PDB file of C-alpha atoms in Angstrom:
ATOM      1  CA  UNK A   1      81.543  85.094  85.786  1.00 82.00           C
ATOM      2  CA  UNK A   2      78.755  86.886  87.580  1.00 89.00           C
ATOM      3  CA  UNK A   3      77.048  89.931  86.092  1.00 93.00           C
ATOM      4  CA  UNK A   4      75.507  92.537  88.384  1.00 95.00           C
ATOM      5  CA  UNK A   5      72.771  95.056  87.761  1.00 95.00           C
ATOM      6  CA  UNK A   6      71.833  97.619  90.386  1.00 95.00           C
ATOM      7  CA  UNK A   7      68.535  99.419  90.628  1.00 95.00           C
ATOM      8  CA  UNK A   8      66.541 101.437  93.128  1.00 97.00           C
ATOM      9  CA  UNK A   9      68.465 104.672  93.281  1.00 96.00           C
ATOM     10  CA  UNK A  10      66.813 108.054  93.124  1.00 97.00           C
ATOM     11  CA  UNK A  11      66.334 111.374  94.845  1.00 98.00           C
ATOM     12  CA  UNK A  12      65.009 111.615  98.371  1.00 98.00           C
ATOM     13  CA  UNK A  13      64.818 114.156 101.132  1.00 98.00           C
ATOM     14  CA  UNK A  14      66.955 113.831 104.226  1.00 98.00           C
ATOM     15  CA  UNK A  15      65.438 111.363 106.637  1.00 98.00           C
ATOM     16  CA  UNK A  16      63.899 109.320 103.861  1.00 98.00           C
ATOM     17  CA  UNK A  17      64.581 105.776 102.717  1.00 98.00           C
ATOM     18  CA  UNK A  18      65.589 103.921  99.579  1.00 98.00           C
ATOM     19  CA  UNK A  19      66.172 100.269  98.825  1.00 98.00           C
ATOM     20  CA  UNK A  20      68.822  99.328  96.321  1.00 98.00           C
ATOM     21  CA  UNK A  21      68.772  95.984  94.544  1.00 98.00           C
ATOM     22  CA  UNK A  22      71.618  94.072  92.970  1.00 96.00           C
ATOM     23  CA  UNK A  23      70.525  91.291  90.649  1.00 95.00           C
ATOM     24  CA  UNK A  24      73.215  88.715  89.902  1.00 93.00           C
ATOM     25  CA  UNK A  25      73.219  86.580  86.777  1.00 90.00           C
ATOM     26  CA  UNK A  26      75.611  84.215  85.072  1.00 89.00           C
ATOM     27  CA  UNK A  27      76.545  82.658  88.388  1.00 85.00           C
ATOM     28  CA  UNK A  28      75.424  82.798  91.989  1.00 84.00           C
ATOM     29  CA  UNK A  29      76.918  85.120  94.567  1.00 84.00           C
ATOM     30  CA  UNK A  30      77.573  82.320  97.034  1.00 84.00           C
ATOM     31  CA  UNK A  31      81.111  81.577  98.104  1.00 86.00           C
ATOM     32  CA  UNK A  32      82.509  85.005  97.341  1.00 91.00           C
ATOM     33  CA  UNK A  33      82.842  88.507  98.738  1.00 94.00           C
ATOM     34  CA  UNK A  34      79.829  90.637  97.953  1.00 94.00           C
ATOM     35  CA  UNK A  35      79.768  94.307  98.753  1.00 96.00           C
ATOM     36  CA  UNK A  36      78.086  97.621  98.332  1.00 97.00           C
ATOM     37  CA  UNK A  37      80.337 100.574  97.655  1.00 98.00           C
ATOM     38  CA  UNK A  38      79.676 104.230  97.001  1.00 98.00           C
ATOM     39  CA  UNK A  39      81.465 107.163  95.466  1.00 98.00           C
ATOM     40  CA  UNK A  40      80.518 110.671  96.478  1.00 96.00           C
ATOM     41  CA  UNK A  41      81.321 113.611  94.187  1.00 91.00           C
ATOM     42  CA  UNK A  42      84.996 114.458  94.408  1.00 94.00           C
ATOM     43  CA  UNK A  43      85.761 111.562  96.736  1.00 96.00           C
ATOM     44  CA  UNK A  44      87.209 108.106  96.435  1.00 96.00           C
ATOM     45  CA  UNK A  45      84.969 105.082  96.309  1.00 97.00           C
ATOM     46  CA  UNK A  46      84.429 103.546  99.725  1.00 97.00           C
ATOM     47  CA  UNK A  47      82.968 100.363 101.136  1.00 97.00           C
ATOM     48  CA  UNK A  48      79.496 100.679 102.620  1.00 97.00           C
ATOM     49  CA  UNK A  49      78.657  97.083 103.520  1.00 97.00           C
ATOM     50  CA  UNK A  50      80.254  93.772 102.671  1.00 96.00           C
ATOM     51  CA  UNK A  51      80.245  90.092 103.503  1.00 94.00           C
ATOM     52  CA  UNK A  52      81.726  86.799 102.400  1.00 92.00           C
ATOM     53  CA  UNK A  53      78.611  84.921 101.336  1.00 87.00           C
ATOM     54  CA  UNK A  54      78.635  81.486 102.945  1.00 83.00           C
ATOM     55  CA  UNK A  55      80.784  82.019 105.979  1.00 80.00           C
ATOM     56  CA  UNK A  56      81.671  85.595 106.747  1.00 76.00           C
ATOM     57  CA  UNK A  57      80.385  88.269 109.055  1.00 88.00           C
ATOM     58  CA  UNK A  58      78.509  91.242 107.712  1.00 92.00           C
ATOM     59  CA  UNK A  59      80.330  94.540 108.084  1.00 95.00           C
ATOM     60  CA  UNK A  60      79.116  98.102 107.737  1.00 97.00           C
ATOM     61  CA  UNK A  61      80.981 101.354 107.444  1.00 96.00           C
ATOM     62  CA  UNK A  62      80.709 103.337 110.666  1.00 97.00           C
ATOM     63  CA  UNK A  63      78.918 106.116 108.802  1.00 97.00           C
ATOM     64  CA  UNK A  64      75.977 103.847 107.897  1.00 97.00           C
ATOM     65  CA  UNK A  65      75.735 101.538 110.910  1.00 96.00           C
ATOM     66  CA  UNK A  66      72.240 101.354 112.382  1.00 96.00           C
ATOM     67  CA  UNK A  67      70.823 103.026 109.251  1.00 98.00           C
ATOM     68  CA  UNK A  68      71.610 100.659 106.381  1.00 98.00           C
ATOM     69  CA  UNK A  69      70.756  96.976 106.156  1.00 97.00           C
ATOM     70  CA  UNK A  70      72.371  94.489 103.763  1.00 96.00           C
ATOM     71  CA  UNK A  71      70.202  91.492 102.907  1.00 94.00           C
ATOM     72  CA  UNK A  72      69.945  88.753 100.321  1.00 92.00           C
ATOM     73  CA  UNK A  73      67.260  86.729  98.581  1.00 92.00           C
ATOM     74  CA  UNK A  74      68.881  83.501  97.463  1.00 88.00           C
ATOM     75  CA  UNK A  75      65.847  82.423  95.448  1.00 91.00           C
ATOM     76  CA  UNK A  76      66.136  85.571  93.357  1.00 92.00           C
ATOM     77  CA  UNK A  77      69.952  85.715  93.432  1.00 91.00           C
ATOM     78  CA  UNK A  78      69.540  89.307  94.487  1.00 94.00           C
ATOM     79  CA  UNK A  79      71.144  91.440  97.165  1.00 95.00           C
ATOM     80  CA  UNK A  80      69.575  94.483  98.740  1.00 97.00           C
ATOM     81  CA  UNK A  81      70.721  97.549 100.593  1.00 98.00           C
ATOM     82  CA  UNK A  82      67.955  99.113 102.641  1.00 98.00           C
ATOM     83  CA  UNK A  83      68.941 102.692 103.405  1.00 98.00           C
ATOM     84  CA  UNK A  84      67.076 104.505 106.144  1.00 98.00           C
ATOM     85  CA  UNK A  85      67.431 107.918 107.772  1.00 98.00           C
ATOM     86  CA  UNK A  86      69.319 109.122 104.732  1.00 98.00           C
ATOM     87  CA  UNK A  87      71.595 112.118 105.022  1.00 98.00           C
ATOM     88  CA  UNK A  88      72.940 114.490 102.360  1.00 97.00           C
ATOM     89  CA  UNK A  89      76.382 112.947 102.889  1.00 97.00           C
ATOM     90  CA  UNK A  90      74.976 109.627 101.656  1.00 98.00           C
ATOM     91  CA  UNK A  91      74.717 111.148  98.187  1.00 98.00           C
ATOM     92  CA  UNK A  92      76.742 109.337  95.565  1.00 98.00           C
ATOM     93  CA  UNK A  93      76.840 106.543  93.054  1.00 98.00           C
ATOM     94  CA  UNK A  94      76.274 103.169  94.672  1.00 98.00           C
ATOM     95  CA  UNK A  95      77.857 100.048  93.249  1.00 98.00           C
ATOM     96  CA  UNK A  96      77.336  96.387  93.886  1.00 97.00           C
ATOM     97  CA  UNK A  97      80.423  94.229  93.483  1.00 97.00           C
ATOM     98  CA  UNK A  98      81.335  90.554  93.481  1.00 95.00           C
ATOM     99  CA  UNK A  99      84.615  88.931  94.330  1.00 94.00           C
ATOM    100  CA  UNK A 100      86.074  85.736  92.936  1.00 92.00           C
ATOM    101  CA  UNK A 101      84.508  82.505  94.043  1.00 89.00           C
ATOM    102  CA  UNK A 102      86.438  80.927  96.901  1.00 87.00           C
ATOM    103  CA  UNK A 103      88.599  83.990  97.500  1.00 88.00           C
ATOM    104  CA  UNK A 104      87.846  84.296 101.184  1.00 87.00           C
ATOM    105  CA  UNK A 105      88.573  87.234 103.435  1.00 85.00           C
ATOM    106  CA  UNK A 106      89.516  90.914 103.215  1.00 90.00           C
ATOM    107  CA  UNK A 107      86.160  91.743 101.699  1.00 93.00           C
ATOM    108  CA  UNK A 108      86.693  95.379 102.635  1.00 92.00           C
ATOM    109  CA  UNK A 109      89.394  95.674  99.979  1.00 94.00           C
ATOM    110  CA  UNK A 110      88.177  96.836  96.578  1.00 95.00           C
ATOM    111  CA  UNK A 111      90.968  94.841  94.944  1.00 94.00           C
ATOM    112  CA  UNK A 112      89.097  91.684  95.993  1.00 93.00           C
ATOM    113  CA  UNK A 113      86.253  92.487  93.631  1.00 95.00           C
ATOM    114  CA  UNK A 114      86.407  91.423  90.018  1.00 94.00           C
ATOM    115  CA  UNK A 115      82.893  92.257  88.879  1.00 95.00           C
ATOM    116  CA  UNK A 116      81.091  95.554  89.334  1.00 96.00           C
ATOM    117  CA  UNK A 117      77.643  96.755  88.462  1.00 95.00           C
ATOM    118  CA  UNK A 118      77.053  99.919  86.495  1.00 96.00           C
ATOM    119  CA  UNK A 119      76.111 101.909  89.581  1.00 96.00           C
ATOM    120  CA  UNK A 120      72.949 103.683  90.633  1.00 97.00           C
ATOM    121  CA  UNK A 121      72.722 107.323  91.667  1.00 98.00           C
ATOM    122  CA  UNK A 122      71.443 108.235  95.131  1.00 98.00           C
ATOM    123  CA  UNK A 123      70.806 111.895  95.854  1.00 98.00           C
ATOM    124  CA  UNK A 124      69.764 113.115  99.299  1.00 98.00           C
ATOM    125  CA  UNK A 125      68.799 116.743  99.760  1.00 97.00           C
TER     126      UNK A 125
END
C-alpha cells in the first residue's frame, strides 16, 4: 500500500502563503482518490481538495477556491497544496490521504481513503 508523508506546514500571518507537500512511497498515487483534508481545533475533519488521479476532476472546498491549488509531480510521486491568501480560519492540521487503487468516484468521502499521512500543522494569525 502507499505511504504518505506531509511536510511544509508552519506559522504564517494572514495573507501569506504556504506550500504543503505529500510524498508517496510504496506505490504510486495513480488510479486512486487523492485528497487533502484538514481539521481545525474543535471541528471535524473536512475535505479541502481532492481528485481521482487518472480520470477525475479536481474539486476544492468552497472556502478555499481561488486561493488553494492542488498539483502533482509524477516524477517525484509527490502532491502539493499551494495555499495563498491564508486566513486565520485556515488554521488546522492538514492531512494527505490516498484511496484504494481502482476505487473510482466519491473522492469527497473520507471513507474512501485507506491511507493517511501523519498531518502537518498550519497556523495562520
